[in-house]
PDB file of C-alpha atoms in Angstrom:
ATOM      1  CA  MET M  16      93.430 141.200  61.854  1.00 46.00           C
ATOM      2  CA  ALA M  17      95.278 140.006  58.803  1.00 51.00           C
ATOM      3  CA  GLY M  18      98.813 141.222  58.447  1.00 50.00           C
ATOM      4  CA  HIS M  19      99.584 141.606  62.140  1.00 52.00           C
ATOM      5  CA  PHE M  20     102.364 139.569  63.632  1.00 51.00           C
ATOM      6  CA  ARG M  21     101.064 137.230  66.337  1.00 53.00           C
ATOM      7  CA  SER M  22      97.497 138.370  66.062  1.00 55.00           C
ATOM      8  CA  TYR M  23      95.575 137.186  69.100  1.00 66.00           C
ATOM      9  CA  VAL M  24      92.083 135.777  68.873  1.00 73.00           C
ATOM     10  CA  TRP M  25      90.233 135.402  72.161  1.00 77.00           C
ATOM     11  CA  ASP M  26      89.355 131.737  72.547  1.00 81.00           C
ATOM     12  CA  PRO M  27      87.673 130.985  75.910  1.00 87.00           C
ATOM     13  CA  THR M  28      87.741 127.219  75.335  1.00 90.00           C
ATOM     14  CA  LEU M  29      91.506 127.284  74.841  1.00 89.00           C
ATOM     15  CA  ILE M  30      91.992 129.450  77.921  1.00 90.00           C
ATOM     16  CA  ILE M  31      89.857 127.169  80.111  1.00 93.00           C
ATOM     17  CA  LEU M  32      91.682 124.083  78.856  1.00 93.00           C
ATOM     18  CA  GLN M  33      95.039 125.768  79.502  1.00 93.00           C
ATOM     19  CA  ILE M  34      93.946 126.681  83.047  1.00 94.00           C
ATOM     20  CA  ILE M  35      92.879 123.085  83.709  1.00 95.00           C
ATOM     21  CA  THR M  36      96.138 121.745  82.269  1.00 95.00           C
ATOM     22  CA  VAL M  37      98.327 124.190  84.232  1.00 95.00           C
ATOM     23  CA  GLN M  38      96.399 123.276  87.395  1.00 95.00           C
ATOM     24  CA  SER M  39      96.934 119.581  86.648  1.00 96.00           C
ATOM     25  CA  VAL M  40     100.658 120.159  86.166  1.00 95.00           C
ATOM     26  CA  PHE M  41     100.700 122.162  89.406  1.00 95.00           C
ATOM     27  CA  TYR M  42      99.136 119.397  91.496  1.00 94.00           C
ATOM     28  CA  GLY M  43     100.762 116.554  89.583  1.00 95.00           C
ATOM     29  CA  GLY M  44     104.191 118.106  90.023  1.00 95.00           C
ATOM     30  CA  LEU M  45     103.574 118.888  93.687  1.00 94.00           C
ATOM     31  CA  GLY M  46     102.373 115.340  94.288  1.00 93.00           C
ATOM     32  CA  LEU M  47     105.431 113.940  92.508  1.00 94.00           C
ATOM     33  CA  TRP M  48     107.870 116.099  94.491  1.00 93.00           C
ATOM     34  CA  MET M  49     106.078 115.228  97.753  1.00 91.00           C
ATOM     35  CA  PHE M  50     106.240 111.527  96.856  1.00 91.00           C
ATOM     36  CA  ILE M  51     109.974 111.702  96.098  1.00 92.00           C
ATOM     37  CA  ILE M  52     110.758 113.631  99.276  1.00 88.00           C
ATOM     38  CA  ASP M  53     108.525 111.369 101.386  1.00 85.00           C
ATOM     39  CA  PHE M  54     110.168 108.293  99.897  1.00 86.00           C
ATOM     40  CA  PHE M  55     113.676 109.387 100.864  1.00 83.00           C
ATOM     41  CA  ALA M  56     112.647 110.934 104.201  1.00 80.00           C
ATOM     42  CA  GLU M  57     110.460 107.915 105.031  1.00 80.00           C
ATOM     43  CA  GLU M  58     107.460 110.110 105.839  1.00 76.00           C
ATOM     44  CA  SER M  59     103.812 109.137 105.535  1.00 79.00           C
ATOM     45  CA  ARG M  60     101.881 110.531 102.569  1.00 81.00           C
ATOM     46  CA  SER M  61      98.550 112.325 102.811  1.00 80.00           C
ATOM     47  CA  LEU M  62      96.557 115.146 101.276  1.00 83.00           C
ATOM     48  CA  ASP M  63      97.439 117.227 104.328  1.00 79.00           C
ATOM     49  CA  GLN M  64     100.876 117.731 102.809  1.00 83.00           C
ATOM     50  CA  ILE M  65      99.365 119.528  99.821  1.00 86.00           C
ATOM     51  CA  PHE M  66      96.409 121.344 101.353  1.00 87.00           C
ATOM     52  CA  SER M  67      97.055 121.761 105.082  1.00 86.00           C
ATOM     53  CA  TYR M  68      98.938 124.981 105.676  1.00 82.00           C
ATOM     54  CA  GLU M  69      99.583 124.119 109.313  1.00 80.00           C
ATOM     55  CA  LEU M  70     102.258 121.554 108.379  1.00 80.00           C
ATOM     56  CA  LEU M  71     104.476 124.204 106.757  1.00 83.00           C
ATOM     57  CA  GLU M  72     106.877 125.284 109.465  1.00 84.00           C
ATOM     58  CA  PHE M  73     110.570 126.043 109.715  1.00 84.00           C
ATOM     59  CA  ARG M  74     111.029 124.215 113.018  1.00 87.00           C
ATOM     60  CA  SER M  75     110.500 120.656 111.790  1.00 83.00           C
ATOM     61  CA  SER M  76     112.434 118.852 109.099  1.00 82.00           C
ATOM     62  CA  ARG M  77     109.141 117.629 107.602  1.00 83.00           C
ATOM     63  CA  GLY M  78     107.947 121.230 107.216  1.00 83.00           C
ATOM     64  CA  ARG M  79     111.210 122.298 105.588  1.00 88.00           C
ATOM     65  CA  LEU M  80     111.047 119.330 103.186  1.00 88.00           C
ATOM     66  CA  MET M  81     107.495 120.258 102.239  1.00 89.00           C
ATOM     67  CA  MET M  82     108.626 123.817 101.552  1.00 91.00           C
ATOM     68  CA  ALA M  83     111.396 122.438  99.347  1.00 92.00           C
ATOM     69  CA  ALA M  84     108.775 120.441  97.431  1.00 93.00           C
ATOM     70  CA  TYR M  85     106.751 123.624  96.866  1.00 94.00           C
ATOM     71  CA  VAL M  86     109.824 125.491  95.572  1.00 95.00           C
ATOM     72  CA  LEU M  87     110.768 122.585  93.285  1.00 96.00           C
ATOM     73  CA  ASN M  88     107.182 122.543  92.074  1.00 96.00           C
ATOM     74  CA  ALA M  89     107.527 126.187  91.060  1.00 96.00           C
ATOM     75  CA  LEU M  90     110.281 125.064  88.673  1.00 95.00           C
ATOM     76  CA  THR M  91     108.070 122.268  87.367  1.00 95.00           C
ATOM     77  CA  GLY M  92     105.242 124.759  86.932  1.00 95.00           C
ATOM     78  CA  ALA M  93     107.529 127.083  84.956  1.00 95.00           C
ATOM     79  CA  LEU M  94     108.285 124.242  82.546  1.00 95.00           C
ATOM     80  CA  GLY M  95     104.554 123.587  82.330  1.00 94.00           C
ATOM     81  CA  LEU M  96     103.992 127.225  81.405  1.00 93.00           C
ATOM     82  CA  LEU M  97     106.572 126.913  78.648  1.00 93.00           C
ATOM     83  CA  PHE M  98     104.901 123.915  77.045  1.00 94.00           C
ATOM     84  CA  ILE M  99     101.233 124.722  77.786  1.00 92.00           C
ATOM     85  CA  VAL M 100     100.986 128.510  77.586  1.00 90.00           C
ATOM     86  CA  GLY M 101     104.065 129.354  75.530  1.00 86.00           C
ATOM     87  CA  ARG M 102     103.597 133.145  75.741  1.00 86.00           C
ATOM     88  CA  ALA M 103     105.702 135.215  78.129  1.00 87.00           C
ATOM     89  CA  LYS M 104     103.027 137.850  78.649  1.00 89.00           C
ATOM     90  CA  GLN M 105     100.526 135.228  79.879  1.00 90.00           C
ATOM     91  CA  CYS M 106     102.793 133.476  82.403  1.00 91.00           C
ATOM     92  CA  VAL M 107     101.898 135.762  85.324  1.00 93.00           C
ATOM     93  CA  ASP M 108      98.178 135.331  84.631  1.00 93.00           C
ATOM     94  CA  PHE M 109      98.294 131.537  84.577  1.00 94.00           C
ATOM     95  CA  THR M 110     100.618 131.395  87.602  1.00 95.00           C
ATOM     96  CA  ALA M 111      98.325 133.622  89.646  1.00 96.00           C
ATOM     97  CA  THR M 112      95.298 131.599  88.542  1.00 96.00           C
ATOM     98  CA  ALA M 113      96.891 128.289  89.555  1.00 95.00           C
ATOM     99  CA  HIS M 114      97.836 129.639  92.977  1.00 96.00           C
ATOM    100  CA  PHE M 115      94.431 131.281  93.420  1.00 96.00           C
ATOM    101  CA  PHE M 116      92.741 127.919  92.860  1.00 96.00           C
ATOM    102  CA  HIS M 117      95.241 126.389  95.308  1.00 94.00           C
ATOM    103  CA  LEU M 118      94.199 129.027  97.863  1.00 95.00           C
ATOM    104  CA  ILE M 119      90.540 128.092  97.311  1.00 96.00           C
ATOM    105  CA  GLY M 120      91.421 124.382  97.621  1.00 94.00           C
ATOM    106  CA  CYS M 121      93.275 124.965 100.903  1.00 92.00           C
ATOM    107  CA  TRP M 122      90.414 127.083 102.210  1.00 94.00           C
ATOM    108  CA  VAL M 123      87.833 124.388 101.432  1.00 94.00           C
ATOM    109  CA  TYR M 124      90.035 121.515 102.694  1.00 92.00           C
ATOM    110  CA  ASN M 125      90.786 123.186 106.044  1.00 90.00           C
ATOM    111  CA  LEU M 126      87.361 124.863 106.395  1.00 92.00           C
ATOM    112  CA  SER M 127      89.132 128.108 107.266  1.00 91.00           C
ATOM    113  CA  PHE M 128      91.018 130.837 105.463  1.00 92.00           C
ATOM    114  CA  PRO M 129      94.826 130.384 105.569  1.00 89.00           C
ATOM    115  CA  THR M 130      96.255 132.692 108.234  1.00 89.00           C
ATOM    116  CA  TYR M 131      99.752 131.236 108.606  1.00 89.00           C
ATOM    117  CA  LEU M 132     102.398 133.747 107.581  1.00 91.00           C
ATOM    118  CA  VAL M 133     104.743 130.975 106.430  1.00 91.00           C
ATOM    119  CA  TRP M 134     102.095 129.644 104.025  1.00 92.00           C
ATOM    120  CA  TRP M 135     101.588 133.106 102.504  1.00 94.00           C
ATOM    121  CA  LEU M 136     105.311 133.829 102.195  1.00 94.00           C
ATOM    122  CA  LEU M 137     105.980 130.431 100.627  1.00 94.00           C
ATOM    123  CA  ASN M 138     103.206 130.899  98.064  1.00 95.00           C
ATOM    124  CA  ILE M 139     104.372 134.428  97.206  1.00 96.00           C
ATOM    125  CA  VAL M 140     107.907 133.131  96.642  1.00 96.00           C
ATOM    126  CA  CYS M 141     106.570 130.241  94.544  1.00 96.00           C
ATOM    127  CA  ILE M 142     104.380 132.592  92.486  1.00 96.00           C
ATOM    128  CA  ALA M 143     107.381 134.827  91.819  1.00 97.00           C
ATOM    129  CA  LEU M 144     109.649 131.896  90.907  1.00 96.00           C
ATOM    130  CA  MET M 145     107.115 130.205  88.654  1.00 95.00           C
ATOM    131  CA  ALA M 146     106.163 133.421  86.846  1.00 95.00           C
ATOM    132  CA  VAL M 147     109.684 134.788  86.360  1.00 96.00           C
ATOM    133  CA  ILE M 148     111.247 131.490  85.284  1.00 95.00           C
ATOM    134  CA  GLY M 149     108.250 130.718  83.063  1.00 94.00           C
ATOM    135  CA  GLU M 150     108.532 134.153  81.422  1.00 94.00           C
ATOM    136  CA  PHE M 151     112.263 133.694  80.936  1.00 94.00           C
ATOM    137  CA  LEU M 152     111.803 130.311  79.277  1.00 93.00           C
ATOM    138  CA  CYS M 153     108.957 131.554  77.075  1.00 90.00           C
ATOM    139  CA  MET M 154     110.930 134.647  76.032  1.00 91.00           C
ATOM    140  CA  ARG M 155     113.898 132.490  75.071  1.00 90.00           C
ATOM    141  CA  ARG M 156     111.623 130.406  72.867  1.00 88.00           C
ATOM    142  CA  GLU M 157     109.930 133.484  71.392  1.00 83.00           C
ATOM    143  CA  MET M 158     113.286 135.070  70.555  1.00 85.00           C
ATOM    144  CA  GLN M 159     114.594 132.094  68.584  1.00 79.00           C
ATOM    145  CA  ALA M 160     115.315 132.757  64.938  1.00 72.00           C
ATOM    146  CA  ILE M 161     112.546 131.841  62.530  1.00 75.00           C
ATOM    147  CA  PRO M 162     113.872 129.878  59.550  1.00 74.00           C
ATOM    148  CA  VAL M 163     112.653 131.448  56.321  1.00 73.00           C
ATOM    149  CA  SER M 164     114.474 129.440  53.659  1.00 70.00           C
ATOM    150  CA  ILE M 165     112.090 128.049  51.074  1.00 70.00           C
ATOM    151  CA  GLY M 166     114.304 126.040  48.819  1.00 66.00           C
ATOM    152  CA  GLN M 167     117.785 124.627  48.744  1.00 70.00           C
ATOM    153  CA  LYS M 168     120.769 126.846  49.322  1.00 64.00           C
ATOM    154  CA  VAL M 169     122.870 127.532  46.280  1.00 62.00           C
ATOM    155  CA  ASP M 170     126.560 127.884  46.939  1.00 65.00           C
ATOM    156  CA  LEU M 171     127.973 130.480  44.563  1.00 61.00           C
TER     157      LEU M 171
END
């Protein structure tokens, strides 16, 4: 495909490594936000905060803080998409993949399929935030001017 701008070559190794890296940023960012919120709220830390959907509730302050951590993690994930994926048209794919693997992780951890409406709504909002902000950031980078000067400028 010589001569085409941004020609795309399908590279499964690159895609798998990007998926693993985006997933690592997803869980690393979520763990970091949970740690920060738990530190200031003086809550105990456990894997239940990441994988147990039953703790996400509007009634308790702990549940609302966990939801805030998920929303903040969507912003962290969008930055991860910018640096790892770098293409606006692939942001939705990688966001959906990361959240799909999170769904599988929650399903395995709890030994049951997530049925809590709050968990589903929170993840849909986080998917939308991460994808849209990631696309916006990637588009801004893609639209930057490409410097084409070869030599020194001559002032006439």
